[in-house]
């Protein structure tokens, strides 16, 4: 899948001489990104993650 996306970007870049990547995130996603960048995260096991995800 990643190779297909990369090929699509290359084709688009060749046609338009550039690609613009636009990011739009909601407030919760922005906060999560900021927390990761600031090191305010914790590691959990996959089992813990699944338990939290499927509560």
PDB file of N, CA and C in Angstrom:
ATOM      1  N   UNK A   1       0.826  -1.197   0.000  1.00  0.00           N
ATOM      2  CA  UNK A   1       0.000   0.000   0.000  1.00  0.00           C
ATOM      3  C   UNK A   1       0.864   1.252   0.000  1.00  0.00           C
ATOM      4  N   UNK A   2       1.922   1.264   0.820  1.00  0.00           N
ATOM      5  CA  UNK A   2       2.804   2.427   0.884  1.00  0.00           C
ATOM      6  C   UNK A   2       3.475   2.714  -0.444  1.00  0.00           C
ATOM      7  N   UNK A   3       3.861   1.649  -1.167  1.00  0.00           N
ATOM      8  CA  UNK A   3       4.507   1.822  -2.471  1.00  0.00           C
ATOM      9  C   UNK A   3       3.540   2.454  -3.462  1.00  0.00           C
ATOM     10  N   UNK A   4       2.290   2.075  -3.387  1.00  0.00           N
ATOM     11  CA  UNK A   4       1.282   2.649  -4.292  1.00  0.00           C
ATOM     12  C   UNK A   4       1.135   4.144  -4.023  1.00  0.00           C
ATOM     13  N   UNK A   5       1.088   4.514  -2.755  1.00  0.00           N
ATOM     14  CA  UNK A   5       0.962   5.930  -2.403  1.00  0.00           C
ATOM     15  C   UNK A   5       2.197   6.699  -2.863  1.00  0.00           C
ATOM     16  N   UNK A   6       3.372   6.134  -2.639  1.00  0.00           N
ATOM     17  CA  UNK A   6       4.607   6.783  -3.077  1.00  0.00           C
ATOM     18  C   UNK A   6       4.624   6.965  -4.591  1.00  0.00           C
ATOM     19  N   UNK A   7       4.211   5.952  -5.333  1.00  0.00           N
ATOM     20  CA  UNK A   7       4.142   6.062  -6.795  1.00  0.00           C
ATOM     21  C   UNK A   7       3.156   7.147  -7.220  1.00  0.00           C
ATOM     22  N   UNK A   8       2.033   7.227  -6.532  1.00  0.00           N
ATOM     23  CA  UNK A   8       1.030   8.248  -6.844  1.00  0.00           C
ATOM     24  C   UNK A   8       1.602   9.646  -6.610  1.00  0.00           C
ATOM     25  N   UNK A   9       2.325   9.820  -5.515  1.00  0.00           N
ATOM     26  CA  UNK A   9       2.944  11.121  -5.233  1.00  0.00           C
ATOM     27  C   UNK A   9       3.968  11.470  -6.306  1.00  0.00           C
ATOM     28  N   UNK A  10       4.770  10.489  -6.719  1.00  0.00           N
ATOM     29  CA  UNK A  10       5.773  10.738  -7.756  1.00  0.00           C
ATOM     30  C   UNK A  10       5.107  11.157  -9.062  1.00  0.00           C
ATOM     31  N   UNK A  11       4.032  10.500  -9.435  1.00  0.00           N
ATOM     32  CA  UNK A  11       3.319  10.844 -10.674  1.00  0.00           C
ATOM     33  C   UNK A  11       2.750  12.251 -10.571  1.00  0.00           C
ATOM     34  N   UNK A  12       2.120  12.548  -9.435  1.00  0.00           N
ATOM     35  CA  UNK A  12       1.532  13.871  -9.237  1.00  0.00           C
ATOM     36  C   UNK A  12       2.598  14.948  -9.234  1.00  0.00           C
ATOM     37  N   UNK A  13       3.708  14.676  -8.580  1.00  0.00           N
ATOM     38  CA  UNK A  13       4.796  15.656  -8.518  1.00  0.00           C
ATOM     39  C   UNK A  13       5.362  15.919  -9.906  1.00  0.00           C
ATOM     40  N   UNK A  14       5.460  14.894 -10.727  1.00  0.00           N
ATOM     41  CA  UNK A  14       5.995  15.056 -12.077  1.00  0.00           C
ATOM     42  C   UNK A  14       5.054  15.904 -12.931  1.00  0.00           C
ATOM     43  N   UNK A  15       3.745  15.727 -12.740  1.00  0.00           N
ATOM     44  CA  UNK A  15       2.763  16.463 -13.528  1.00  0.00           C
ATOM     45  C   UNK A  15       2.628  17.918 -13.081  1.00  0.00           C
ATOM     46  N   UNK A  16       2.622  18.137 -11.781  1.00  0.00           N
ATOM     47  CA  UNK A  16       2.341  19.477 -11.268  1.00  0.00           C
ATOM     48  C   UNK A  16       3.569  20.178 -10.698  1.00  0.00           C
ATOM     49  N   UNK A  17       4.706  19.546 -10.777  1.00  0.00           N
ATOM     50  CA  UNK A  17       5.955  20.124 -10.272  1.00  0.00           C
ATOM     51  C   UNK A  17       5.875  20.431  -8.778  1.00  0.00           C
ATOM     52  N   UNK A  18       5.216  19.569  -8.038  1.00  0.00           N
ATOM     53  CA  UNK A  18       5.170  19.749  -6.589  1.00  0.00           C
ATOM     54  C   UNK A  18       3.933  19.100  -5.997  1.00  0.00           C
ATOM     55  N   UNK A  19       4.031  18.771  -4.728  1.00  0.00           N
ATOM     56  CA  UNK A  19       2.919  18.170  -4.010  1.00  0.00           C
ATOM     57  C   UNK A  19       2.717  18.957  -2.737  1.00  0.00           C
ATOM     58  N   UNK A  20       1.483  19.304  -2.454  1.00  0.00           N
ATOM     59  CA  UNK A  20       1.161  20.002  -1.220  1.00  0.00           C
ATOM     60  C   UNK A  20       0.487  19.016  -0.276  1.00  0.00           C
ATOM     61  N   UNK A  21       1.063  18.874   0.908  1.00  0.00           N
ATOM     62  CA  UNK A  21       0.489  17.991   1.913  1.00  0.00           C
ATOM     63  C   UNK A  21      -0.261  18.866   2.904  1.00  0.00           C
ATOM     64  N   UNK A  22      -1.548  18.617   3.043  1.00  0.00           N
ATOM     65  CA  UNK A  22      -2.382  19.409   3.930  1.00  0.00           C
ATOM     66  C   UNK A  22      -2.806  18.524   5.091  1.00  0.00           C
ATOM     67  N   UNK A  23      -2.536  19.003   6.294  1.00  0.00           N
ATOM     68  CA  UNK A  23      -2.921  18.246   7.482  1.00  0.00           C
ATOM     69  C   UNK A  23      -4.030  18.986   8.207  1.00  0.00           C
ATOM     70  N   UNK A  24      -5.078  18.265   8.496  1.00  0.00           N
ATOM     71  CA  UNK A  24      -6.133  18.825   9.330  1.00  0.00           C
ATOM     72  C   UNK A  24      -6.415  17.821  10.429  1.00  0.00           C
ATOM     73  N   UNK A  25      -6.270  18.273  11.657  1.00  0.00           N
ATOM     74  CA  UNK A  25      -6.469  17.406  12.804  1.00  0.00           C
ATOM     75  C   UNK A  25      -7.467  18.051  13.754  1.00  0.00           C
ATOM     76  N   UNK A  26      -8.183  17.198  14.492  1.00  0.00           N
ATOM     77  CA  UNK A  26      -9.053  17.742  15.524  1.00  0.00           C
ATOM     78  C   UNK A  26      -8.215  18.054  16.761  1.00  0.00           C
ATOM     79  N   UNK A  27      -8.802  18.707  17.739  1.00  0.00           N
ATOM     80  CA  UNK A  27      -8.072  19.158  18.928  1.00  0.00           C
ATOM     81  C   UNK A  27      -7.460  17.994  19.698  1.00  0.00           C
ATOM     82  N   UNK A  28      -8.155  16.885  19.782  1.00  0.00           N
ATOM     83  CA  UNK A  28      -7.650  15.724  20.518  1.00  0.00           C
ATOM     84  C   UNK A  28      -6.390  15.156  19.857  1.00  0.00           C
ATOM     85  N   UNK A  29      -6.388  15.100  18.532  1.00  0.00           N
ATOM     86  CA  UNK A  29      -5.227  14.602  17.807  1.00  0.00           C
ATOM     87  C   UNK A  29      -4.046  15.549  17.965  1.00  0.00           C
ATOM     88  N   UNK A  30      -4.287  16.840  17.893  1.00  0.00           N
ATOM     89  CA  UNK A  30      -3.217  17.830  18.071  1.00  0.00           C
ATOM     90  C   UNK A  30      -2.603  17.690  19.459  1.00  0.00           C
ATOM     91  N   UNK A  31      -3.438  17.531  20.492  1.00  0.00           N
ATOM     92  CA  UNK A  31      -2.927  17.359  21.851  1.00  0.00           C
ATOM     93  C   UNK A  31      -2.090  16.084  21.961  1.00  0.00           C
ATOM     94  N   UNK A  32      -2.539  15.001  21.334  1.00  0.00           N
ATOM     95  CA  UNK A  32      -1.792  13.742  21.372  1.00  0.00           C
ATOM     96  C   UNK A  32      -0.432  13.891  20.710  1.00  0.00           C
ATOM     97  N   UNK A  33      -0.374  14.580  19.586  1.00  0.00           N
ATOM     98  CA  UNK A  33       0.894  14.812  18.887  1.00  0.00           C
ATOM     99  C   UNK A  33       1.823  15.644  19.765  1.00  0.00           C
ATOM    100  N   UNK A  34       1.279  16.699  20.383  1.00  0.00           N
ATOM    101  CA  UNK A  34       2.092  17.538  21.267  1.00  0.00           C
ATOM    102  C   UNK A  34       2.615  16.736  22.453  1.00  0.00           C
ATOM    103  N   UNK A  35       1.784  15.865  23.029  1.00  0.00           N
ATOM    104  CA  UNK A  35       2.212  15.032  24.153  1.00  0.00           C
ATOM    105  C   UNK A  35       3.355  14.109  23.760  1.00  0.00           C
ATOM    106  N   UNK A  36       3.273  13.521  22.591  1.00  0.00           N
ATOM    107  CA  UNK A  36       4.346  12.638  22.120  1.00  0.00           C
ATOM    108  C   UNK A  36       5.625  13.428  21.933  1.00  0.00           C
ATOM    109  N   UNK A  37       5.531  14.565  21.281  1.00  0.00           N
ATOM    110  CA  UNK A  37       6.716  15.381  21.034  1.00  0.00           C
ATOM    111  C   UNK A  37       7.354  15.880  22.328  1.00  0.00           C
ATOM    112  N   UNK A  38       6.541  16.106  23.365  1.00  0.00           N
ATOM    113  CA  UNK A  38       7.056  16.601  24.648  1.00  0.00           C
ATOM    114  C   UNK A  38       7.468  15.462  25.582  1.00  0.00           C
ATOM    115  N   UNK A  39       7.267  14.224  25.157  1.00  0.00           N
ATOM    116  CA  UNK A  39       7.652  13.086  25.985  1.00  0.00           C
ATOM    117  C   UNK A  39       6.664  12.764  27.087  1.00  0.00           C
ATOM    118  N   UNK A  40       5.447  13.245  26.975  1.00  0.00           N
ATOM    119  CA  UNK A  40       4.422  12.995  27.998  1.00  0.00           C
ATOM    120  C   UNK A  40       3.575  11.782  27.630  1.00  0.00           C
ATOM    121  N   UNK A  41       4.221  10.680  27.382  1.00  0.00           N
ATOM    122  CA  UNK A  41       3.515   9.450  27.033  1.00  0.00           C
ATOM    123  C   UNK A  41       4.045   8.309  27.879  1.00  0.00           C
ATOM    124  N   UNK A  42       3.356   7.199  27.857  1.00  0.00           N
ATOM    125  CA  UNK A  42       3.822   6.024  28.580  1.00  0.00           C
ATOM    126  C   UNK A  42       3.677   4.803  27.694  1.00  0.00           C
ATOM    127  N   UNK A  43       4.540   3.844  27.910  1.00  0.00           N
ATOM    128  CA  UNK A  43       4.478   2.606  27.133  1.00  0.00           C
ATOM    129  C   UNK A  43       3.526   1.644  27.822  1.00  0.00           C
ATOM    130  N   UNK A  44       2.708   0.969  27.013  1.00  0.00           N
ATOM    131  CA  UNK A  44       1.838  -0.074  27.539  1.00  0.00           C
ATOM    132  C   UNK A  44       1.950  -1.291  26.630  1.00  0.00           C
ATOM    133  N   UNK A  45       1.585  -2.416  27.168  1.00  0.00           N
ATOM    134  CA  UNK A  45       1.643  -3.644  26.375  1.00  0.00           C
ATOM    135  C   UNK A  45       0.487  -3.668  25.384  1.00  0.00           C
ATOM    136  N   UNK A  46       0.595  -4.521  24.391  1.00  0.00           N
ATOM    137  CA  UNK A  46      -0.478  -4.656  23.405  1.00  0.00           C
ATOM    138  C   UNK A  46      -1.757  -5.148  24.070  1.00  0.00           C
ATOM    139  N   UNK A  47      -1.617  -5.996  25.082  1.00  0.00           N
ATOM    140  CA  UNK A  47      -2.795  -6.490  25.793  1.00  0.00           C
ATOM    141  C   UNK A  47      -3.509  -5.342  26.522  1.00  0.00           C
ATOM    142  N   UNK A  48      -2.715  -4.475  27.169  1.00  0.00           N
ATOM    143  CA  UNK A  48      -3.295  -3.315  27.847  1.00  0.00           C
ATOM    144  C   UNK A  48      -3.988  -2.395  26.847  1.00  0.00           C
ATOM    145  N   UNK A  49      -3.329  -2.184  25.720  1.00  0.00           N
ATOM    146  CA  UNK A  49      -3.905  -1.327  24.675  1.00  0.00           C
ATOM    147  C   UNK A  49      -5.248  -1.870  24.213  1.00  0.00           C
ATOM    148  N   UNK A  50      -5.304  -3.157  23.950  1.00  0.00           N
ATOM    149  CA  UNK A  50      -6.556  -3.769  23.497  1.00  0.00           C
ATOM    150  C   UNK A  50      -7.635  -3.661  24.557  1.00  0.00           C
ATOM    151  N   UNK A  51      -7.263  -3.868  25.816  1.00  0.00           N
ATOM    152  CA  UNK A  51      -8.242  -3.738  26.895  1.00  0.00           C
ATOM    153  C   UNK A  51      -8.809  -2.328  26.956  1.00  0.00           C
ATOM    154  N   UNK A  52      -7.949  -1.308  26.802  1.00  0.00           N
ATOM    155  CA  UNK A  52      -8.411   0.071  26.817  1.00  0.00           C
ATOM    156  C   UNK A  52      -9.254   0.385  25.579  1.00  0.00           C
ATOM    157  N   UNK A  53      -8.862  -0.159  24.469  1.00  0.00           N
ATOM    158  CA  UNK A  53      -9.547   0.121  23.208  1.00  0.00           C
ATOM    159  C   UNK A  53     -10.957  -0.464  23.185  1.00  0.00           C
ATOM    160  N   UNK A  54     -11.121  -1.651  23.745  1.00  0.00           N
ATOM    161  CA  UNK A  54     -12.407  -2.350  23.641  1.00  0.00           C
ATOM    162  C   UNK A  54     -13.237  -2.278  24.905  1.00  0.00           C
ATOM    163  N   UNK A  55     -13.005  -1.288  25.762  1.00  0.00           N
ATOM    164  CA  UNK A  55     -13.816  -1.131  26.979  1.00  0.00           C
ATOM    165  C   UNK A  55     -15.218  -0.741  26.640  1.00  0.00           C
TER     166      UNK A  55
END
